[in-house]
Tab-separated table of C-alpha atoms (C1' of nucleotides) in Angstrom:
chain	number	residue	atom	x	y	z
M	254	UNK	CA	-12.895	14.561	-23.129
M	255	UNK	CA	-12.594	18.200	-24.430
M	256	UNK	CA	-8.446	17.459	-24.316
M	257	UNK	CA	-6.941	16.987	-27.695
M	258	UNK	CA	-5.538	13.890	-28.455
M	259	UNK	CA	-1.580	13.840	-26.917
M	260	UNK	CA	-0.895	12.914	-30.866
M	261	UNK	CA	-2.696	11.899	-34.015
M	262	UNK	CA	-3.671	8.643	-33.956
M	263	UNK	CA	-3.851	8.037	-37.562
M	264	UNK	CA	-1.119	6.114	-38.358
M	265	UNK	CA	0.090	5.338	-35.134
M	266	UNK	CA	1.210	2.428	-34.081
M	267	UNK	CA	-0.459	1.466	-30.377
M	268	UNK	CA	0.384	-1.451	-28.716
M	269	UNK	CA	3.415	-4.087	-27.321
M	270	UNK	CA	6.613	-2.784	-28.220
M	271	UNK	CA	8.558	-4.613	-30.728
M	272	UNK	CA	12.769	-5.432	-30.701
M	273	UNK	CA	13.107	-2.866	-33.231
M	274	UNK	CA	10.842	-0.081	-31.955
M	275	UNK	CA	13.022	-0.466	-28.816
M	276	UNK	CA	16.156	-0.506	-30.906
M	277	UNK	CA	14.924	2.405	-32.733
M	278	UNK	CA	14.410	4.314	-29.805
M	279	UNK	CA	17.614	3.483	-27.432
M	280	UNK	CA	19.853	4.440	-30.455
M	281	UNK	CA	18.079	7.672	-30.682
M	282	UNK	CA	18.417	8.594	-27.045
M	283	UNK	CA	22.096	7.413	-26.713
M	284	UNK	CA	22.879	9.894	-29.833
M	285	UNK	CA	20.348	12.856	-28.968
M	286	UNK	CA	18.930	12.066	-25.059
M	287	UNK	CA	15.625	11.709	-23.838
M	288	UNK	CA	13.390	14.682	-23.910
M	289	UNK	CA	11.357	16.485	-26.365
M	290	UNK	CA	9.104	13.298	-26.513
M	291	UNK	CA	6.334	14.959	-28.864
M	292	UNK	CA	9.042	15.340	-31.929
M	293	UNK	CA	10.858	12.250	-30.953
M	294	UNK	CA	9.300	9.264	-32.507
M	295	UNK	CA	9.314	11.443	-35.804
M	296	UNK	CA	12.751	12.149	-35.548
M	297	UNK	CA	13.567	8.190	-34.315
M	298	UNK	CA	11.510	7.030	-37.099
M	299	UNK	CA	9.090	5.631	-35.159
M	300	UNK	CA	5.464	5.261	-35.442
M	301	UNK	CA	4.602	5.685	-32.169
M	302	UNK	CA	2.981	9.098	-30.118
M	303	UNK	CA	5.779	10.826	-28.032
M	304	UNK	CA	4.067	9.440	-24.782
M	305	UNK	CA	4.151	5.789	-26.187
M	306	UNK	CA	7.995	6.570	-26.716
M	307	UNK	CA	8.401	8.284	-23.229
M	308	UNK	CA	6.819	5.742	-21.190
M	309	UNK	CA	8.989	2.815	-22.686
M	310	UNK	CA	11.644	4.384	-22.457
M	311	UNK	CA	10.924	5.373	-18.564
M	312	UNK	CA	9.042	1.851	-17.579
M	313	UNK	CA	11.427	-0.317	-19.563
M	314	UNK	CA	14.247	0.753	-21.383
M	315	UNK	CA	16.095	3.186	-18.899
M	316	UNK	CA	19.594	0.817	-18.591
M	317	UNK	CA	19.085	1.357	-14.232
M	318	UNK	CA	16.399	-0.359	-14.202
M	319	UNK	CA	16.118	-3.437	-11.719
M	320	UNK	CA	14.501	-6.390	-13.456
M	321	UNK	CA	13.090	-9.371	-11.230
M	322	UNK	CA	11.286	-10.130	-7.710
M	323	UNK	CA	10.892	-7.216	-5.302
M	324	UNK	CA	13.306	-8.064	-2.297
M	325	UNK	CA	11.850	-8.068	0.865
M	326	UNK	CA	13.155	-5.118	1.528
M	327	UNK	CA	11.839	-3.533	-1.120
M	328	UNK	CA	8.406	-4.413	-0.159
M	329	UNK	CA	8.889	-3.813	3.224
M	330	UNK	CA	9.897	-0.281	1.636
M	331	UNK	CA	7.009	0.060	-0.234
M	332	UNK	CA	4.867	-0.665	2.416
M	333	UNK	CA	6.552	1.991	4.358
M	334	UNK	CA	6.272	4.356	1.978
M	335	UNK	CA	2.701	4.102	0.968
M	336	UNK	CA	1.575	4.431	4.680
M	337	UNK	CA	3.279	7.938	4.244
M	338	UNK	CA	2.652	8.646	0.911
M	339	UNK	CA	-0.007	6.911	-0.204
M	340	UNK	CA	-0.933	6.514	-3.748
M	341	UNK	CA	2.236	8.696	-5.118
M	342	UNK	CA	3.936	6.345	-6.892
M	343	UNK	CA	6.492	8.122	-8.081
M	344	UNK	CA	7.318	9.572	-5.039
M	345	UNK	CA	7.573	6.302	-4.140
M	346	UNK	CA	9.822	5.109	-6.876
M	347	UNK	CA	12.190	7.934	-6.159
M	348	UNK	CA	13.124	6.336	-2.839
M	349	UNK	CA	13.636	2.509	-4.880
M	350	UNK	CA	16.439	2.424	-7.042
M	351	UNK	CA	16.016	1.130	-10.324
M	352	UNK	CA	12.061	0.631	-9.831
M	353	UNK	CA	9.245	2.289	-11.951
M	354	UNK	CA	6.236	3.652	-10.645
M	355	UNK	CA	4.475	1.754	-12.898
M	356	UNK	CA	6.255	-1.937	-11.656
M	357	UNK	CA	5.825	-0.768	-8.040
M	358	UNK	CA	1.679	0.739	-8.601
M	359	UNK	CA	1.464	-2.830	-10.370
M	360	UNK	CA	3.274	-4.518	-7.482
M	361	UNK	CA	1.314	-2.822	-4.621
M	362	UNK	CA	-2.382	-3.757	-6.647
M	363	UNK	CA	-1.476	-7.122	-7.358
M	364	UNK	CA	0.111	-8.376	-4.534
M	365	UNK	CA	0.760	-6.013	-1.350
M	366	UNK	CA	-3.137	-4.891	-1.383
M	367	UNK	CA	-4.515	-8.238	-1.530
M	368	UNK	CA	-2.071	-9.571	1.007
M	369	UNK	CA	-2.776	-6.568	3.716
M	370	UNK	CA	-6.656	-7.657	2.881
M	371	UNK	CA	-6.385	-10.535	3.657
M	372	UNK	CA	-4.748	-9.772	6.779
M	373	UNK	CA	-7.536	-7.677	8.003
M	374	UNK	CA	-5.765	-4.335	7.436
M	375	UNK	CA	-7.130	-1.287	5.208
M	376	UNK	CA	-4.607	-1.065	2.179
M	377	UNK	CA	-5.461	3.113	2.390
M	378	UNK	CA	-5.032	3.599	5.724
M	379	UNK	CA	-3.092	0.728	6.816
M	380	UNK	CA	-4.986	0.546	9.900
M	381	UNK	CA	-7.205	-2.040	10.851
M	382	UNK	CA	-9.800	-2.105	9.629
M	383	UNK	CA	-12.429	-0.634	12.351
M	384	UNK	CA	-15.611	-2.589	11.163
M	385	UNK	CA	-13.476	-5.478	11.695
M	386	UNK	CA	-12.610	-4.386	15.179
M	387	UNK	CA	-15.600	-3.302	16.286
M	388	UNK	CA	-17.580	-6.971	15.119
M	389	UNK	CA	-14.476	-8.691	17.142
M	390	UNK	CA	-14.797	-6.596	19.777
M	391	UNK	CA	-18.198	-6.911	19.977
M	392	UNK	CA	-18.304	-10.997	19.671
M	393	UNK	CA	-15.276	-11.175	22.132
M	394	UNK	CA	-17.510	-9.378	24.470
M	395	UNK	CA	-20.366	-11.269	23.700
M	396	UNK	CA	-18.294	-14.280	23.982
M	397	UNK	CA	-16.732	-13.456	26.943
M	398	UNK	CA	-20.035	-12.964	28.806
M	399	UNK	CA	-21.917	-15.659	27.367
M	400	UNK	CA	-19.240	-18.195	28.418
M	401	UNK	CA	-17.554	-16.583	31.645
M	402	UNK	CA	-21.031	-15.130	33.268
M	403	UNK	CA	-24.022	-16.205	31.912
M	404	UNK	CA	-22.983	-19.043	30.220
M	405	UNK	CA	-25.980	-19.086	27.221
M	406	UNK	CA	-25.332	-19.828	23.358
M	407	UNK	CA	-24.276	-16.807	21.309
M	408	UNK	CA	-27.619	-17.411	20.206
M	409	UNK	CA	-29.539	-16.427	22.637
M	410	UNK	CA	-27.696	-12.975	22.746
M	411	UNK	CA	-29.448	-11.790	19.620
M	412	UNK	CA	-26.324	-12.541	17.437
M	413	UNK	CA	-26.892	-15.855	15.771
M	414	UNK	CA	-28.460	-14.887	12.575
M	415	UNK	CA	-25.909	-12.308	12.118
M	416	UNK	CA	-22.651	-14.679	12.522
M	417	UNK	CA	-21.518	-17.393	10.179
M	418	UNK	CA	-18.890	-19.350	10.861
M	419	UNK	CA	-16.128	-17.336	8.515
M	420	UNK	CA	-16.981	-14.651	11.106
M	421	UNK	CA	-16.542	-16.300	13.923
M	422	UNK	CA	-13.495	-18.170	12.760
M	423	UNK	CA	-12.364	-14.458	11.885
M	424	UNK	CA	-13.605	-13.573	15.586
M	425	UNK	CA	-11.486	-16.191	17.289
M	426	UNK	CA	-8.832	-15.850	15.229
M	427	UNK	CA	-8.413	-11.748	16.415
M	428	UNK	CA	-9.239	-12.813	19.554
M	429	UNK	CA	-6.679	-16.146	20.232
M	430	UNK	CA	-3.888	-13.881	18.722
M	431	UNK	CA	-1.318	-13.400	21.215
M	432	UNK	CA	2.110	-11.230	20.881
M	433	UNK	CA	1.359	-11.494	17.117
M	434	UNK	CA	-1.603	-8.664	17.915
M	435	UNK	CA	-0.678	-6.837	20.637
M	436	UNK	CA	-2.689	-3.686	20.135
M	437	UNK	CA	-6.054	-5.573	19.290
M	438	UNK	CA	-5.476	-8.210	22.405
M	439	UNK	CA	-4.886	-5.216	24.617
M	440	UNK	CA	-7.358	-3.709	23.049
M	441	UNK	CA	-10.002	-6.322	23.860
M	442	UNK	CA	-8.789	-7.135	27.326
M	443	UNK	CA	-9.571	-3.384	27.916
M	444	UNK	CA	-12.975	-3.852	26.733
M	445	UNK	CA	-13.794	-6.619	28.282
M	446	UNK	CA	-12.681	-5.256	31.249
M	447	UNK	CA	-14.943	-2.152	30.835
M	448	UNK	CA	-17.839	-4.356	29.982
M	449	UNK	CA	-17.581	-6.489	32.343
M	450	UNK	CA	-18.740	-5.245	35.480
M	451	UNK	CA	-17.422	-7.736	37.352
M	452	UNK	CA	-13.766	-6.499	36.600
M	453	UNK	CA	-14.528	-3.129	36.477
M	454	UNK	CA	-13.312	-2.376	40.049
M	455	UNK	CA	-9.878	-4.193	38.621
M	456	UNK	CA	-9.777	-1.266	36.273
M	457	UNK	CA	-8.303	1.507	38.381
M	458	UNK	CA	-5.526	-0.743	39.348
M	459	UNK	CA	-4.710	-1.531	35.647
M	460	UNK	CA	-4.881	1.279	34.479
M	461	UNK	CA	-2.398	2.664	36.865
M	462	UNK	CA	-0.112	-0.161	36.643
M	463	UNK	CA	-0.955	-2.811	34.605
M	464	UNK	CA	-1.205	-0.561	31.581
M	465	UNK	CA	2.778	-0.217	31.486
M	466	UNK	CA	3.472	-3.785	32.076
M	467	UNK	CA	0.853	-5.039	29.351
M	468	UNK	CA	3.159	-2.786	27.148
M	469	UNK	CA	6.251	-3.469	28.386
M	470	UNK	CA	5.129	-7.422	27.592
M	471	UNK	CA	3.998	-6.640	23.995
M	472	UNK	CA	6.961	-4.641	23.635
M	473	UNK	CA	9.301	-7.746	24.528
M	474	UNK	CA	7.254	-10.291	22.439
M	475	UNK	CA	9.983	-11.009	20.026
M	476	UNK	CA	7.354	-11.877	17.032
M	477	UNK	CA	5.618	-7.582	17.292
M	478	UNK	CA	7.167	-5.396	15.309
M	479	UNK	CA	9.515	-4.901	17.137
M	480	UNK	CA	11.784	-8.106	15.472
M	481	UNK	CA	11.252	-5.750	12.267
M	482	UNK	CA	14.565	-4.598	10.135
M	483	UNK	CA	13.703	-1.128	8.473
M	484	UNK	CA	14.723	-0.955	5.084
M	485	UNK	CA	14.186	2.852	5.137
M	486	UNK	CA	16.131	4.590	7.660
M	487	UNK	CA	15.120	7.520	10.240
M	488	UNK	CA	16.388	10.004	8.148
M	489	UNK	CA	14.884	9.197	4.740
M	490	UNK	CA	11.474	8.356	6.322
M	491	UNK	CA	11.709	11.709	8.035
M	492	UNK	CA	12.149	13.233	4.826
M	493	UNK	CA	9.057	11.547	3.143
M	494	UNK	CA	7.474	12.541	6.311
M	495	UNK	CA	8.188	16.078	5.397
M	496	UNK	CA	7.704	16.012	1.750
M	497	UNK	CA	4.197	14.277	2.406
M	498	UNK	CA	3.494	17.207	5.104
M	499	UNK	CA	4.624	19.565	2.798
M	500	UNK	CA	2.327	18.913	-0.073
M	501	UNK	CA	-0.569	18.074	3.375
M	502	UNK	CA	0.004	20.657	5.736
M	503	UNK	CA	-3.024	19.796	6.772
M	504	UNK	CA	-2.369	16.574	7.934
M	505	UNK	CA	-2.579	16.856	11.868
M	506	UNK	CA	-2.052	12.642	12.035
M	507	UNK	CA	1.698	13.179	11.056
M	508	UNK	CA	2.170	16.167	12.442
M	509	UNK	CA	1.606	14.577	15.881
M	510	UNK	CA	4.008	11.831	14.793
M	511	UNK	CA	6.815	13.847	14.225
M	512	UNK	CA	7.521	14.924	18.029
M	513	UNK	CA	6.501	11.540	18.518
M	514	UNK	CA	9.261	9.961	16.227
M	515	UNK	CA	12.033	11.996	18.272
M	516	UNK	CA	10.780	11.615	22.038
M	517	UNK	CA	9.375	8.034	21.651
M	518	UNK	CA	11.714	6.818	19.600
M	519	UNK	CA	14.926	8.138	20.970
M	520	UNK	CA	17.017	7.806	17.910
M	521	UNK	CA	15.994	3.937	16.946
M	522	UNK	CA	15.502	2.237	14.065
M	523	UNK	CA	11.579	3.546	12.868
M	524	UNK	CA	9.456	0.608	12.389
M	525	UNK	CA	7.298	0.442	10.225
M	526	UNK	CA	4.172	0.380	12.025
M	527	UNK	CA	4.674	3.583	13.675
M	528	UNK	CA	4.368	5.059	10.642
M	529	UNK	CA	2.139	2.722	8.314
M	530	UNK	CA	-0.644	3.005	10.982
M	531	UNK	CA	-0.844	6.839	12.246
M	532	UNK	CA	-4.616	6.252	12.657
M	533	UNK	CA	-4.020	3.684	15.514
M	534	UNK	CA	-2.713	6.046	18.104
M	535	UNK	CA	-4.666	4.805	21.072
M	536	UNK	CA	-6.160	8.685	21.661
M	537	UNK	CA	-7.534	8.462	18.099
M	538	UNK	CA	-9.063	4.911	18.904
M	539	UNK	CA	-13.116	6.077	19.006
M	540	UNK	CA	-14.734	5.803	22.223
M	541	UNK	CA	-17.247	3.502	21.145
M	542	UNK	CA	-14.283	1.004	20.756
M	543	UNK	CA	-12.491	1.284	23.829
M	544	UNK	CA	-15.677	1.856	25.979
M	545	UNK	CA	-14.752	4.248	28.417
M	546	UNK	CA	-13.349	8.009	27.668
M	547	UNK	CA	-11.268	8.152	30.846
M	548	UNK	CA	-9.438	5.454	29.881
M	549	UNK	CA	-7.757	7.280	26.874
M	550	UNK	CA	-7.574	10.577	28.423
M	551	UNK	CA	-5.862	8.639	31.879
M	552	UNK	CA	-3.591	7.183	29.531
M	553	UNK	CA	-2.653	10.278	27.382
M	554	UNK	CA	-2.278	12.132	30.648
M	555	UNK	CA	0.070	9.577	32.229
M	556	UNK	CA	2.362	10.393	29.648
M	557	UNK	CA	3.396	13.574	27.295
M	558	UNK	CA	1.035	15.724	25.316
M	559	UNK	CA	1.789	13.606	22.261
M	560	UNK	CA	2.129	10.008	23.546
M	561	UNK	CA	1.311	7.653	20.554
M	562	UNK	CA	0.170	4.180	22.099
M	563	UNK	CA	0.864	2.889	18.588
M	564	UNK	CA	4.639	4.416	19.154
M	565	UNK	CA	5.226	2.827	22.856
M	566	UNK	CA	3.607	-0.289	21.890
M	567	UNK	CA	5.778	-0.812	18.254
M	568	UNK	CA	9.039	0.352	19.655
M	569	UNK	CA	11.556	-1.160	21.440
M	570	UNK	CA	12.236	2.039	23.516
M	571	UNK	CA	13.419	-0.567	26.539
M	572	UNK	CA	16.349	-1.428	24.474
M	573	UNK	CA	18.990	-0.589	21.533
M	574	UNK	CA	20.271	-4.083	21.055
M	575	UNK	CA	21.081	-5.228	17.782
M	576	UNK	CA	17.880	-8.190	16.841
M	577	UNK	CA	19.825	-10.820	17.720
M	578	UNK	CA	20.412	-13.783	14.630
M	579	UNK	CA	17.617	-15.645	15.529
M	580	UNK	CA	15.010	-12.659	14.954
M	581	UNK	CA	16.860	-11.826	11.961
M	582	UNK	CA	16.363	-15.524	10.677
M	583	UNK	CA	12.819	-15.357	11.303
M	584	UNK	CA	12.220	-12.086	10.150
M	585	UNK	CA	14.008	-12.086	6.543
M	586	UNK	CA	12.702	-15.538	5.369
M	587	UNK	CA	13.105	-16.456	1.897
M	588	UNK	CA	9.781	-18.220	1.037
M	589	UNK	CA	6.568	-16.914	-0.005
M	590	UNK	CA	4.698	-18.209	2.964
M	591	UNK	CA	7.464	-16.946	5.421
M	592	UNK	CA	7.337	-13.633	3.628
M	593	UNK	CA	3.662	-13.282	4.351
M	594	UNK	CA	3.956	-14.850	7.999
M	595	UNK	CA	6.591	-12.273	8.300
M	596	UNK	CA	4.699	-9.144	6.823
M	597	UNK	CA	1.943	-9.664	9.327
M	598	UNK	CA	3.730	-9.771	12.336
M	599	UNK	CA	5.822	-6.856	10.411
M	600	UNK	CA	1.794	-4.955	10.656
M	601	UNK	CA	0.856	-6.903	13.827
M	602	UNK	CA	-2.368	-8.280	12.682
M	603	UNK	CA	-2.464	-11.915	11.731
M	604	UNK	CA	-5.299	-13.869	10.378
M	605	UNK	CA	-5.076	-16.854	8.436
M	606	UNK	CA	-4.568	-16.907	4.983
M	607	UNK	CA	-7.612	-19.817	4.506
M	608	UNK	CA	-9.899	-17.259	5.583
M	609	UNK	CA	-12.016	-15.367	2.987
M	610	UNK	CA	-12.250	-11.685	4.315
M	611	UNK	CA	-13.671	-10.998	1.067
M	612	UNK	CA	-16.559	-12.795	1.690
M	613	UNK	CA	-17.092	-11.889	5.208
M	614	UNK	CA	-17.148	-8.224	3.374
K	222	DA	C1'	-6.237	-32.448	-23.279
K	223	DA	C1'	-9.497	-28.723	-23.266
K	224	DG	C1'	-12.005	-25.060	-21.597
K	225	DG	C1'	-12.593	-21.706	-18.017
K	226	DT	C1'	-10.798	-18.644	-14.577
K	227	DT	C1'	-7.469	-15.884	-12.318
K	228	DC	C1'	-3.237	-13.442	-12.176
K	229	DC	C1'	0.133	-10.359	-13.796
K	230	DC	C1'	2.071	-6.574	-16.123
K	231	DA	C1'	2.927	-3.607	-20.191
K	232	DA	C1'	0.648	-0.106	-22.211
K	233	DC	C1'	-2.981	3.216	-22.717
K	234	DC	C1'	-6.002	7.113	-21.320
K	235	DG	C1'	-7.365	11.300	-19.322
K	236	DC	C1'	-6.334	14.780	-16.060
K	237	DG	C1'	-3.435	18.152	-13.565
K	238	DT	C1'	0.106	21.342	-13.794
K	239	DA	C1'	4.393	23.777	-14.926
K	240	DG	C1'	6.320	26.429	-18.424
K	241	DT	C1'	6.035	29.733	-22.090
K	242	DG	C1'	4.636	33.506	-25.009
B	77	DT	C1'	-4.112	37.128	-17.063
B	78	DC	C1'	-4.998	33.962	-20.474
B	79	DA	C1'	-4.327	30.393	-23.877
B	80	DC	C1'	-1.659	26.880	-25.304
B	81	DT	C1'	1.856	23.163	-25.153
B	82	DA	C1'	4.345	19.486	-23.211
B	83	DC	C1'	5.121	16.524	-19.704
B	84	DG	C1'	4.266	13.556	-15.768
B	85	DC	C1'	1.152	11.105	-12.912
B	86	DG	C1'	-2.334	7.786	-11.341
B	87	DG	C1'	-6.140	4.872	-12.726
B	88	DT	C1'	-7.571	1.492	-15.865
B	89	DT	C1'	-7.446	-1.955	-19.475
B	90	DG	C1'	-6.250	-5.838	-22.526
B	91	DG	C1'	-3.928	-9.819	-23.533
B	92	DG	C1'	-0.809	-13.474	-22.506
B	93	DA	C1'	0.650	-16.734	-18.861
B	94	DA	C1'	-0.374	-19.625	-15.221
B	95	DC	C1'	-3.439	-22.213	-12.767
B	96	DC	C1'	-7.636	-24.880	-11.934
B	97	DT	C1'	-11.427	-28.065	-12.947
DNA sequence: AAGGTTCCCAACCGCGTAGTG
DNA sequence: TCACTACGCGGTTGGGAACCT
């Protein structure tokens, strides 16, 4: 609109590439180099626009680039990356050798975003998604008083019209989660602690105590993501940390997770979900879901200025042991289905695949 | 086997921006 | 400082392949 065209149009050629194009074009840039795009195809003898020329050269012709699946490192990678990068695909392709932006954009749309959907987890924010949370939270408490203390139908609470059953198998599924969902069962437990009043008087004692061993039991569950084998290493997601806070210095979630990533992590392997879900630090976790304001500030306090829940409850601070084979078995498995039973213990939110988020949405 | 639907990916489009005069 | 050009990026689209009924 307004813009010129990047080229005239009449007599260009527009779409798929033929074999001779392509030959066209490769023996042009072996004898002269890429560059120059808008005189290019003229010079090449092609009828093609210079951005036509550039971006099959770039997408498809380059000789590095890696044809075939993504590994699972790759995606694990990408995954990464995104939760610090977000949309910048080329910033992303920079840190994949021999992948486009294009192949990985496409890869991320087609596959990685439906499959964090489906998994309950926001494919912008890689967090949870809250409305999620808050109608689990809500029907665990729900269900936890109707069935514990007053013992009525869900019914009778005010909440049957409102539930159908893909919600409540969605509800029970959050809920029956075990090491596979740390955060959210702790998260829950908390709640219906603070709901409860019943168990309120238990809540001093937990929070003084039980707090760290709930953790220190998530943090041993061998399936959190914990078991998880970075692809990236400290170093180069420190330095897309620092690009992305460069270009953001407004940013103040990964600003807080730097510190974070040196005292918390003491030098370990970075997993992903300390960085892929800055928004789940358990001080930014909204009141409203964790029912009580003391609790975070209690918890914050018990530790240092910048303790990241997310951070304790993802690492394996207790120990610098290799994963041993078995993890590593589990964790790098070959088929689709063990890829995607892997990548959601890899995010720590599991919900099965037969369920139709979309619809529930 | 045929028609319909969904998935996948190469390619296109428009915008932002760096570089230049 | 401004206008213009060229390039690169991210979002979107179109068509073929794969799958389903």
């Amino acid at each position: 609109m307004g813009r010129t065209p990047c080229c005239d149009k009449n007599g260009m050629k527009k779409g798929p590439w033929t074999v001779e194009e392509d030959q066209k074009l490769l023996d042009y840039i072996q004898k002269h180099g890429h560059g120059r795009w808008r005189t290019l195809p003229k010079n090449a003898g092609l009828k093609r626009c210079g951005k036509s020329c550039r971006l099959r050269w770039t997408n498809y012709l380059r000789p590095d680039i890696k044809r075939g699946r993504f590994s699972f490192e790759e995606e694990e990678a990408i995954i990464q990356l995104h939760g610090i990068l977000g949309n910048k695909w080329s910033a992303i392709a920079a840190r994949l050798p021999g992948r486009t932006d294009n192949e990985i954009k496409n890869y991320w749309n087609t596959r990685i975003r439906k499959k964090l959907l489906r998994m309950g987890i926001d494919p912008v924010t890689h967090a949870p998604r809250m409305d999620l949370l808050e109608l689990a939270s809500l029907l665990g408490s729900s269900l936890y008083n109707s069935s514990l203390q007053l013992n009525v139908p869900a019914g009778s609470l005010g909440m049957g019209p409102m539930v159908n059953d893909d919600v409540l198998t969605l509800a029970t599924a959050l809920l029956s989660s075990h090491c596979e969902n740390p955060e959210l069962q702790l998260q829950n437990l908390l709640e219906n602690q603070l709901r409860n009043p019943q168990v309120q008087n238990q809540f001093e004692s937990f929070q003084g105590n039980n707090l760290q061993s709930s953790i220190q039991e998530v943090q041993a569950c061998p399936t959190s993501s914990a078991a998880s084998t970075p692809f990236l290493n400290e170093t180069q997601l420190m330095q897309a940390i620092a690009e992305h806070l460069s270009q953001n210095p407004t940013d103040f979630a990964y600003q807080n997770s730097l510190p974070n990533l040196w005292q918390v992590h003491g030098g370990h392997p970075i997993t992903a979900a300390s960085f892929t879900n800055p928004t789940l630090s358990f001080d930014s976790i909204p009141s409203s879901i964790t029912g009580h304001q003391t609790l975070k500030s209690n918890a914050v306090s018990n530790n240092t200025q910048n303790f990241s829940f997310d951070s304790v409850l993802s690492t394996p601070s207790s120990t610098s042991t290799p994963l041993d084979s078995s993890q590593m078995t589990y964790a790098k498995g070959s088929t689709e289905d063990e890829r995607d039973s892997y990548c959601s213990n890899f995010l720590m939110f599991d919900i099965p695949s037969d369920l139709d988020v979309n619809a529930i949405m």
